[in-house]
CSV table of C-alpha atoms in Angstrom, one decimal:
chain,number,residue,atom,x,y,z
A,366,UNK,CA,0.0,0.0,0.0
A,367,UNK,CA,1.7,3.5,-0.7
A,368,UNK,CA,2.7,5.5,1.9
A,369,UNK,CA,4.0,8.6,2.4
A,370,UNK,CA,7.8,8.7,4.0
A,371,UNK,CA,9.9,11.2,6.0
A,372,UNK,CA,13.4,11.4,6.6
A,373,UNK,CA,15.2,11.9,9.0
A,374,UNK,CA,12.9,9.9,11.9
A,375,UNK,CA,15.2,12.5,14.1
A,376,UNK,CA,16.7,15.5,13.9
A,377,UNK,CA,18.9,17.5,16.3
A,378,UNK,CA,20.2,20.9,15.8
A,379,UNK,CA,21.8,23.7,17.5
A,380,UNK,CA,19.6,27.4,17.9
A,381,UNK,CA,20.3,29.2,14.6
A,382,UNK,CA,20.8,26.7,12.5
A,383,UNK,CA,19.1,25.6,8.9
A,384,UNK,CA,17.5,22.6,8.6
A,385,UNK,CA,16.0,20.2,5.9
A,386,UNK,CA,13.0,18.2,6.4
A,387,UNK,CA,12.2,15.8,3.5
A,388,UNK,CA,9.1,13.9,2.4
A,389,UNK,CA,8.2,11.8,-0.4
A,390,UNK,CA,4.4,12.1,-0.5
A,391,UNK,CA,2.1,9.4,-2.5
A,392,UNK,CA,2.8,9.4,-5.7
A,393,UNK,CA,-0.1,10.2,-7.6
A,394,UNK,CA,-1.4,12.7,-4.8
A,395,UNK,CA,-1.6,16.3,-5.8
A,396,UNK,CA,-2.1,18.0,-2.8
A,397,UNK,CA,0.8,18.4,-0.1
A,398,UNK,CA,1.0,19.7,3.6
A,399,UNK,CA,3.3,20.1,6.4
A,400,UNK,CA,2.1,19.9,10.0
A,401,UNK,CA,3.6,20.0,13.4
A,402,UNK,CA,2.8,19.0,16.8
A,403,UNK,CA,4.4,20.3,20.0
A,404,UNK,CA,4.9,17.7,22.7
A,405,UNK,CA,1.6,17.3,24.3
A,406,UNK,CA,-0.3,19.9,22.0
A,407,UNK,CA,-2.6,19.6,19.1
A,408,UNK,CA,-1.6,19.0,15.8
A,409,UNK,CA,-1.1,22.5,14.1
A,410,UNK,CA,-1.1,23.4,10.0
A,411,UNK,CA,1.9,24.9,8.8
A,412,UNK,CA,1.5,25.2,4.9
A,413,UNK,CA,-0.2,23.4,1.9
A,414,UNK,CA,1.1,23.1,-1.3
A,415,UNK,CA,-0.6,22.4,-4.8
A,416,UNK,CA,0.1,23.2,-8.1
A,417,UNK,CA,3.6,23.9,-7.7
A,418,UNK,CA,2.9,26.5,-5.1
A,419,UNK,CA,1.5,27.5,-1.9
A,420,UNK,CA,-2.1,27.3,-1.7
A,421,UNK,CA,-2.6,28.4,2.1
A,422,UNK,CA,-0.1,28.9,5.4
A,423,UNK,CA,-0.6,29.9,8.9
A,424,UNK,CA,0.5,32.2,11.0
A,425,UNK,CA,3.1,29.8,12.3
A,426,UNK,CA,4.8,29.6,8.5
A,427,UNK,CA,6.6,32.7,8.6
A,428,UNK,CA,9.7,33.9,6.8
A,429,UNK,CA,12.1,31.4,8.7
A,430,UNK,CA,10.0,28.7,6.9
A,431,UNK,CA,10.1,27.8,3.0
A,432,UNK,CA,8.8,24.5,1.3
A,433,UNK,CA,10.0,23.5,-2.2
A,434,UNK,CA,8.9,20.5,-4.8
A,435,UNK,CA,12.5,20.3,-6.3
A,436,UNK,CA,11.6,17.3,-8.2
A,437,UNK,CA,8.2,15.9,-8.6
A,438,UNK,CA,8.6,13.4,-6.0
A,439,UNK,CA,10.3,14.8,-2.8
A,440,UNK,CA,8.7,18.1,-0.8
A,441,UNK,CA,10.6,19.5,1.4
A,442,UNK,CA,10.6,22.1,4.5
A,443,UNK,CA,13.1,24.2,5.6
A,444,UNK,CA,13.8,26.0,8.6
A,445,UNK,CA,16.3,28.7,8.0
A,446,UNK,CA,17.0,29.5,11.6
A,447,UNK,CA,15.8,27.1,14.2
A,448,UNK,CA,14.6,28.4,17.4
A,449,UNK,CA,14.1,26.2,20.8
A,450,UNK,CA,10.3,26.5,20.1
A,451,UNK,CA,10.7,25.0,16.9
A,452,UNK,CA,11.5,22.2,18.8
A,453,UNK,CA,8.5,19.6,17.4
A,454,UNK,CA,7.5,16.4,15.3
A,455,UNK,CA,6.6,18.0,12.2
A,456,UNK,CA,4.1,15.8,9.9
A,457,UNK,CA,4.1,15.8,6.0
A,458,UNK,CA,0.7,14.8,4.7
A,459,UNK,CA,-0.6,14.4,1.0
A,460,UNK,CA,-4.2,13.6,-0.7
A,461,UNK,CA,-5.4,13.2,-3.9
A,462,UNK,CA,-9.0,14.0,-5.5
A,463,UNK,CA,-10.7,12.1,-2.6
A,464,UNK,CA,-9.3,14.4,-0.2
A,465,UNK,CA,-8.3,12.0,2.5
A,466,UNK,CA,-5.1,13.4,4.1
A,467,UNK,CA,-2.5,10.8,4.3
A,468,UNK,CA,0.3,11.5,7.1
A,469,UNK,CA,4.0,10.2,7.1
A,470,UNK,CA,5.3,8.7,10.3
A,471,UNK,CA,7.1,12.3,11.1
A,472,UNK,CA,10.3,14.0,12.0
A,473,UNK,CA,10.8,14.9,15.4
A,474,UNK,CA,13.2,17.9,15.3
A,475,UNK,CA,14.9,18.8,18.9
A,476,UNK,CA,16.6,22.4,18.6
A,477,UNK,CA,19.3,22.7,21.7
B,889,UNK,CA,-11.8,29.8,12.7
B,890,UNK,CA,-12.9,26.4,13.0
B,891,UNK,CA,-11.7,23.7,16.1
B,892,UNK,CA,-12.3,20.1,16.4
B,893,UNK,CA,-12.9,19.4,20.4
B,894,UNK,CA,-12.9,15.7,21.5
B,895,UNK,CA,-14.8,14.6,24.7
B,896,UNK,CA,-13.7,12.8,26.5
B,897,UNK,CA,-10.3,13.8,26.9
B,898,UNK,CA,-9.4,10.3,28.3
B,899,UNK,CA,-11.5,7.1,28.4
B,900,UNK,CA,-10.4,3.7,29.9
B,901,UNK,CA,-12.4,0.7,29.1
B,902,UNK,CA,-12.2,-3.1,29.0
B,903,UNK,CA,-11.1,-5.4,26.1
B,904,UNK,CA,-14.8,-6.3,24.4
B,905,UNK,CA,-16.2,-3.1,25.7
B,906,UNK,CA,-17.6,-0.2,22.8
B,907,UNK,CA,-15.7,3.0,23.2
B,908,UNK,CA,-17.5,6.2,22.0
B,909,UNK,CA,-15.4,9.6,21.5
B,910,UNK,CA,-17.0,12.6,20.1
B,911,UNK,CA,-16.2,15.6,18.6
B,912,UNK,CA,-17.4,19.1,17.7
B,913,UNK,CA,-16.3,21.8,15.7
B,914,UNK,CA,-17.8,25.5,15.1
B,915,UNK,CA,-18.1,26.4,11.4
B,916,UNK,CA,-19.4,24.7,8.3
B,917,UNK,CA,-16.9,22.0,6.9
B,918,UNK,CA,-16.7,20.2,3.6
B,919,UNK,CA,-15.3,16.9,5.3
B,920,UNK,CA,-14.4,15.4,8.4
B,921,UNK,CA,-11.8,12.9,9.2
B,922,UNK,CA,-10.8,10.3,12.7
B,923,UNK,CA,-7.3,9.8,12.9
B,924,UNK,CA,-5.4,7.2,15.2
B,925,UNK,CA,-1.9,8.3,17.1
B,926,UNK,CA,0.2,5.6,18.9
B,927,UNK,CA,2.1,7.5,21.5
B,928,UNK,CA,4.9,9.4,19.7
B,929,UNK,CA,4.3,8.1,16.3
B,930,UNK,CA,2.6,8.9,13.1
B,931,UNK,CA,-0.9,9.4,12.3
B,932,UNK,CA,-3.0,6.9,10.9
B,933,UNK,CA,-6.0,8.0,8.8
B,934,UNK,CA,-9.3,6.1,10.0
B,935,UNK,CA,-12.2,7.1,8.1
B,936,UNK,CA,-13.6,10.2,6.3
B,937,UNK,CA,-17.1,11.5,6.1
B,938,UNK,CA,-18.4,14.1,4.0
B,939,UNK,CA,-20.9,17.0,5.1
B,940,UNK,CA,-23.7,15.0,3.1
B,941,UNK,CA,-23.4,11.7,5.1
B,942,UNK,CA,-24.8,11.1,8.0
B,943,UNK,CA,-23.2,7.6,9.1
B,944,UNK,CA,-20.3,5.5,7.7
B,945,UNK,CA,-18.7,2.3,8.7
B,946,UNK,CA,-15.2,0.7,8.5
B,947,UNK,CA,-14.6,-2.6,10.0
B,948,UNK,CA,-15.2,-2.3,13.8
B,949,UNK,CA,-15.4,1.6,13.6
B,950,UNK,CA,-18.7,3.5,13.0
B,951,UNK,CA,-18.8,7.0,12.5
B,952,UNK,CA,-21.7,9.2,12.4
B,953,UNK,CA,-22.1,13.1,11.9
B,954,UNK,CA,-24.4,15.9,12.7
B,955,UNK,CA,-24.2,19.0,11.0
B,956,UNK,CA,-27.2,20.5,12.5
B,957,UNK,CA,-25.1,20.3,16.0
B,958,UNK,CA,-21.8,20.2,14.5
B,959,UNK,CA,-20.6,17.1,15.8
B,960,UNK,CA,-19.4,13.7,14.8
B,961,UNK,CA,-19.0,10.7,17.1
B,962,UNK,CA,-16.3,7.7,16.6
B,963,UNK,CA,-17.4,4.4,18.0
B,964,UNK,CA,-15.1,1.5,18.2
B,965,UNK,CA,-17.1,-2.1,18.9
B,966,UNK,CA,-15.4,-4.5,20.5
B,967,UNK,CA,-12.0,-3.0,21.6
B,968,UNK,CA,-8.7,-4.6,21.4
B,969,UNK,CA,-5.8,-3.4,23.8
B,970,UNK,CA,-4.3,-2.8,20.2
B,971,UNK,CA,-7.1,0.0,20.0
B,972,UNK,CA,-4.9,1.7,22.9
B,973,UNK,CA,-4.0,5.3,21.1
B,974,UNK,CA,-5.2,8.7,21.1
B,975,UNK,CA,-8.0,9.5,18.4
B,976,UNK,CA,-8.5,12.8,16.9
B,977,UNK,CA,-11.0,14.3,14.5
B,978,UNK,CA,-10.0,16.9,11.9
B,979,UNK,CA,-12.3,19.0,9.7
B,980,UNK,CA,-11.3,20.6,6.4
B,981,UNK,CA,-13.5,23.4,4.9
B,982,UNK,CA,-13.1,22.9,1.2
B,983,UNK,CA,-11.2,20.3,-0.9
B,984,UNK,CA,-7.5,20.7,-0.4
B,985,UNK,CA,-8.1,22.6,2.3
B,986,UNK,CA,-5.7,22.5,5.6
B,987,UNK,CA,-7.1,20.1,8.6
B,988,UNK,CA,-7.8,21.3,11.9
B,989,UNK,CA,-7.4,19.2,14.6
B,990,UNK,CA,-8.7,18.9,17.9
B,991,UNK,CA,-6.8,18.1,21.1
B,992,UNK,CA,-7.7,14.5,20.8
B,993,UNK,CA,-9.4,11.7,23.2
B,994,UNK,CA,-6.6,9.3,24.9
B,995,UNK,CA,-8.3,5.7,24.7
B,996,UNK,CA,-6.7,3.0,27.2
B,997,UNK,CA,-8.1,-0.5,26.6
B,998,UNK,CA,-7.1,-2.8,29.4
B,999,UNK,CA,-6.6,-6.6,28.6
């Protein structure tokens, strides 16, 4: 069964460093998303991507964040200068025409 | 903004019993989806119900939707210890839209 994959599973970085989180969505899906979940809190929407551009973004998704779909299969989230409060589990999701969103296993980002 | 809020926040039952979790939201929706999350793991999609549907079944899962009350329920029948997890509802306002998640119900099924 097709699934969304994410790498790495755990990333530890120092405050101020750049990180890139990678995702491979399900191959025939059209919509791509990033969400995050701070430990013990709700899952929060960051950004959605459709037709090679951002379609929606939340207040969390400020200038420090960017997304790319560089090669038609990967979907990346970049955080330019990480802060302690960026520590969270980051989930990639994708959906096709049925609009069920399928989530990857997540990348746990720890900023020290 | 729309919000899904689950009730109860925590539920503990014995294996074999049924578990019912409820979700309420505030604004009009297109779809409502239920997800399961095992501790520290990813979100597993369980079921999607559209705003024009009232009930949907998938295996031991039964989901209802009442748009007049802006609420949904997830029933897990004949629960198993492996059903122990957090369950979240998530709503979207239109196709391809972001999902807004509730705070989840932590379900513990005791063997």
